[in-house]
Amino acid sequence: MVSPPTLRLRIPAVNSRPPPHAVVMRCRRSIAASVSPPGDANGSTGVPAAAPASRDPISLPRPLTTADLMEASGDGLKVAYQGCPGAYSEAAAKKAYPSCQTVPCEYFETAFQAVENWVADRAVLPLENSLGGSIHRNYDLLLRHRLHIVGDVRLAVRHCLLANRGVKIENLRSAMSHPQALAQCEQTLTKLGIEHREAVDDTAGAAKLIAEHKLQDTGAVASSLAAQLYGLDILAENIQDDTDNITRFMMLAREPIIPRTDKPFKTSIVFSLEEGPGQLFKALAVFALRKINLTKMESRPHKKKPLRLADDNCSAPLKHFDYLFYVDLEASMADPNAQNALANLKEFATFLRVLGSYPTDVSEA
Ligand SMILES: O=C(O)C(=O)C[C@]1(C(=O)O)C=C[C@@H](O)C=C1
C-alpha cells in the first residue's frame, strides 16, 4: 500500500503569505464574525416575518458560507497530524473532520507550521491521555504559535502488538512505539515477557520500521489499521493496561471560531501570576465565585524567563521557576459570566491569553 510521504522539511518563509483564495476565505470569515451565528437567528426566534424592515440587522441570519460547510464534515479540508499514516492522531483527525484529507507530519511543530503556512487548513494534535497524562510538548507549542483551538476530540485508543509474519510472541525481546503508547501498555508487555522498550516518534512509525527492516525480535505497539497498512500480523489485541484508554486531541486553526451558548463549550486559557502567597488561590477564585467549572489545569515552566533577577544590585536570590498555568473552563466566551471572570483575572494576571473557545466533544470516545 502506498502511503503519503510524511511532511518533514521546515516550510520556507516564502509560503507565509496566504494564497489569493485563502485571502477570500479570510474576508468571508471576518464578515461572518461581525454578525451573529446562524443558530441565534434562524427564523425560530419569534420575530414576526411581517416586520423585516424593523429587524435589527445584527439579529438577521447570515448567509451560509463554504467555510461553514467545510467545517462540518471536513470536506476538502487538509488536516495535519503528527506521525505516519495509521497513527492514532490520524484516526482522531478523521473523527474530527470525517471527509478531510490527512497530512502526516514528522513533528508536532511541523503540524503547527503546516497550518500557519497554509500547507494545511487544520491540525489535530494530542493534548492528554487518561493513563499517561498530558503531552507537555503541545502545551508549550500552543504558546510559541498563534493558532487557535477550535474543538477537541476524544479517541478510544486500543493498542495491538504487531510483528512480521511468522514471528511469535515468545520470539520478541523488544517492543517499539511512541513513549506514551509504551507507557500505556507497560504492565501487559512485561507480563508477555517482553523486556526491552524502544521509543520512536509515533506508533505507526514503529510498525513501518519493523516491516521495512523485517525485524524478527521486535514488535510494534500500534493500531490494527497500522497492521493492515504495513502488512504485519496482530499477535495480541487490547494490550493497554486499562481498557478505558482515552486520548484527547485538540483541533487547531488559523482563525478562532465564533463562540456560542446553545451547546456545550469549553474555553482554554493560559496565564501567569505575580509571585506571592495566595496568588493562585485568587486566580482560581474568579471562576469559583462565578460557579464556572474547571475541567483541566496544567502548569509549565515559563521557558522565556528561566532566570530572573529580583532587583538590580543582584543581592536578591535568583528565581529559577516562573510558571504558566493552562486552564480549561466549562464555559463559552459568548457567556457574559465567563467574560467577567476573565476580565477579573486580567486585573492581576501578569499575562493572559485565550487559546480558544470551542464546542467540546461529548460523543462516545
Ligand atoms: O503515535 C501515535 O499513534 C499518536 O497518534 C500519538 C499518541 C500520543 O502522542 O499520545 C496518540 C495517542 C496514543 O495515546 C499514543 C500516542
PDB file of N, CA and C in Angstrom, residues 203-236:
ATOM      1  N   THR A 203       3.345   5.594  16.844  1.00  0.00           N
ATOM      2  CA  THR A 203       3.036   4.161  16.867  1.00  0.00           C
ATOM      3  C   THR A 203       3.121   3.545  15.461  1.00  0.00           C
ATOM      4  N   ALA A 204       2.530   4.250  14.478  1.00  0.00           N
ATOM      5  CA  ALA A 204       2.532   3.707  13.108  1.00  0.00           C
ATOM      6  C   ALA A 204       3.950   3.702  12.542  1.00  0.00           C
ATOM      7  N   GLY A 205       4.763   4.691  12.963  1.00  0.00           N
ATOM      8  CA  GLY A 205       6.170   4.750  12.524  1.00  0.00           C
ATOM      9  C   GLY A 205       6.925   3.509  12.995  1.00  0.00           C
ATOM     10  N   ALA A 206       6.572   3.020  14.194  1.00  0.00           N
ATOM     11  CA  ALA A 206       7.213   1.804  14.722  1.00  0.00           C
ATOM     12  C   ALA A 206       6.838   0.606  13.853  1.00  0.00           C
ATOM     13  N   ALA A 207       5.547   0.517  13.486  1.00  0.00           N
ATOM     14  CA  ALA A 207       5.073  -0.596  12.646  1.00  0.00           C
ATOM     15  C   ALA A 207       5.795  -0.567  11.298  1.00  0.00           C
ATOM     16  N   LYS A 208       5.924   0.628  10.735  1.00  0.00           N
ATOM     17  CA  LYS A 208       6.556   0.799   9.416  1.00  0.00           C
ATOM     18  C   LYS A 208       8.024   0.355   9.478  1.00  0.00           C
ATOM     19  N   LEU A 209       8.705   0.792  10.547  1.00  0.00           N
ATOM     20  CA  LEU A 209      10.139   0.481  10.686  1.00  0.00           C
ATOM     21  C   LEU A 209      10.377  -1.028  10.826  1.00  0.00           C
ATOM     22  N   ILE A 210       9.513  -1.669  11.636  1.00  0.00           N
ATOM     23  CA  ILE A 210       9.647  -3.119  11.851  1.00  0.00           C
ATOM     24  C   ILE A 210       9.409  -3.880  10.545  1.00  0.00           C
ATOM     25  N   ALA A 211       8.418  -3.415   9.774  1.00  0.00           N
ATOM     26  CA  ALA A 211       8.117  -4.068   8.494  1.00  0.00           C
ATOM     27  C   ALA A 211       9.265  -3.841   7.504  1.00  0.00           C
ATOM     28  N   GLU A 212       9.731  -2.580   7.409  1.00  0.00           N
ATOM     29  CA  GLU A 212      10.771  -2.256   6.423  1.00  0.00           C
ATOM     30  C   GLU A 212      12.080  -2.999   6.706  1.00  0.00           C
ATOM     31  N   HIS A 213      12.427  -3.136   7.996  1.00  0.00           N
ATOM     32  CA  HIS A 213      13.692  -3.796   8.362  1.00  0.00           C
ATOM     33  C   HIS A 213      13.506  -5.282   8.655  1.00  0.00           C
ATOM     34  N   LYS A 214      12.296  -5.784   8.445  1.00  0.00           N
ATOM     35  CA  LYS A 214      11.973  -7.208   8.645  1.00  0.00           C
ATOM     36  C   LYS A 214      12.493  -7.709   9.997  1.00  0.00           C
ATOM     37  N   LEU A 215      12.326  -6.901  11.032  1.00  0.00           N
ATOM     38  CA  LEU A 215      12.837  -7.273  12.367  1.00  0.00           C
ATOM     39  C   LEU A 215      12.088  -8.516  12.865  1.00  0.00           C
ATOM     40  N   GLN A 216      12.817  -9.423  13.495  1.00  0.00           N
ATOM     41  CA  GLN A 216      12.229 -10.690  13.943  1.00  0.00           C
ATOM     42  C   GLN A 216      12.098 -10.754  15.472  1.00  0.00           C
ATOM     43  N   ASP A 217      12.851  -9.866  16.170  1.00  0.00           N
ATOM     44  CA  ASP A 217      12.818  -9.929  17.634  1.00  0.00           C
ATOM     45  C   ASP A 217      12.153  -8.702  18.256  1.00  0.00           C
ATOM     46  N   THR A 218      11.536  -7.850  17.414  1.00  0.00           N
ATOM     47  CA  THR A 218      10.916  -6.612  17.910  1.00  0.00           C
ATOM     48  C   THR A 218       9.476  -6.521  17.413  1.00  0.00           C
ATOM     49  N   GLY A 219       8.583  -6.191  18.342  1.00  0.00           N
ATOM     50  CA  GLY A 219       7.177  -5.998  17.992  1.00  0.00           C
ATOM     51  C   GLY A 219       6.823  -4.519  18.093  1.00  0.00           C
ATOM     52  N   ALA A 220       5.752  -4.109  17.415  1.00  0.00           N
ATOM     53  CA  ALA A 220       5.308  -2.702  17.498  1.00  0.00           C
ATOM     54  C   ALA A 220       4.018  -2.640  18.296  1.00  0.00           C
ATOM     55  N   VAL A 221       3.901  -1.597  19.118  1.00  0.00           N
ATOM     56  CA  VAL A 221       2.628  -1.310  19.789  1.00  0.00           C
ATOM     57  C   VAL A 221       1.940  -0.260  18.926  1.00  0.00           C
ATOM     58  N   ALA A 222       0.879  -0.640  18.256  1.00  0.00           N
ATOM     59  CA  ALA A 222       0.230   0.275  17.304  1.00  0.00           C
ATOM     60  C   ALA A 222      -1.207  -0.178  17.051  1.00  0.00           C
ATOM     61  N   SER A 223      -1.863   0.507  16.117  1.00  0.00           N
ATOM     62  CA  SER A 223      -3.285   0.220  15.843  1.00  0.00           C
ATOM     63  C   SER A 223      -3.439  -0.953  14.877  1.00  0.00           C
ATOM     64  N   SER A 224      -4.674  -1.490  14.817  1.00  0.00           N
ATOM     65  CA  SER A 224      -4.937  -2.573  13.861  1.00  0.00           C
ATOM     66  C   SER A 224      -4.837  -2.032  12.434  1.00  0.00           C
ATOM     67  N   LEU A 225      -5.135  -0.733  12.262  1.00  0.00           N
ATOM     68  CA  LEU A 225      -5.012  -0.126  10.929  1.00  0.00           C
ATOM     69  C   LEU A 225      -3.542  -0.127  10.485  1.00  0.00           C
ATOM     70  N   ALA A 226      -2.638   0.134  11.431  1.00  0.00           N
ATOM     71  CA  ALA A 226      -1.197   0.130  11.107  1.00  0.00           C
ATOM     72  C   ALA A 226      -0.773  -1.275  10.659  1.00  0.00           C
ATOM     73  N   ALA A 227      -1.342  -2.314  11.301  1.00  0.00           N
ATOM     74  CA  ALA A 227      -1.017  -3.703  10.913  1.00  0.00           C
ATOM     75  C   ALA A 227      -1.393  -3.919   9.452  1.00  0.00           C
ATOM     76  N   GLN A 228      -2.584  -3.442   9.125  1.00  0.00           N
ATOM     77  CA  GLN A 228      -3.103  -3.595   7.756  1.00  0.00           C
ATOM     78  C   GLN A 228      -2.235  -2.821   6.760  1.00  0.00           C
ATOM     79  N   LEU A 229      -1.891  -1.567   7.107  1.00  0.00           N
ATOM     80  CA  LEU A 229      -1.132  -0.714   6.173  1.00  0.00           C
ATOM     81  C   LEU A 229       0.278  -1.231   5.908  1.00  0.00           C
ATOM     82  N   TYR A 230       0.910  -1.805   6.939  1.00  0.00           N
ATOM     83  CA  TYR A 230       2.325  -2.194   6.787  1.00  0.00           C
ATOM     84  C   TYR A 230       2.507  -3.713   6.697  1.00  0.00           C
ATOM     85  N   GLY A 231       1.391  -4.450   6.561  1.00  0.00           N
ATOM     86  CA  GLY A 231       1.449  -5.900   6.331  1.00  0.00           C
ATOM     87  C   GLY A 231       2.009  -6.682   7.510  1.00  0.00           C
ATOM     88  N   LEU A 232       1.616  -6.288   8.731  1.00  0.00           N
ATOM     89  CA  LEU A 232       2.088  -7.020   9.926  1.00  0.00           C
ATOM     90  C   LEU A 232       0.966  -7.882  10.492  1.00  0.00           C
ATOM     91  N   ASP A 233       1.356  -8.896  11.273  1.00  0.00           N
ATOM     92  CA  ASP A 233       0.381  -9.736  11.979  1.00  0.00           C
ATOM     93  C   ASP A 233       0.011  -9.091  13.315  1.00  0.00           C
ATOM     94  N   ILE A 234      -1.231  -9.321  13.745  1.00  0.00           N
ATOM     95  CA  ILE A 234      -1.633  -8.854  15.083  1.00  0.00           C
ATOM     96  C   ILE A 234      -1.460 -10.036  16.036  1.00  0.00           C
ATOM     97  N   LEU A 235      -0.482  -9.925  16.972  1.00  0.00           N
ATOM     98  CA  LEU A 235      -0.228 -11.033  17.907  1.00  0.00           C
ATOM     99  C   LEU A 235      -1.115 -10.928  19.148  1.00  0.00           C
ATOM    100  N   ALA A 236      -1.481  -9.717  19.526  1.00  0.00           N
ATOM    101  CA  ALA A 236      -2.378  -9.534  20.686  1.00  0.00           C
ATOM    102  C   ALA A 236      -3.142  -8.235  20.507  1.00  0.00           C
TER     103      ALA A 236
END
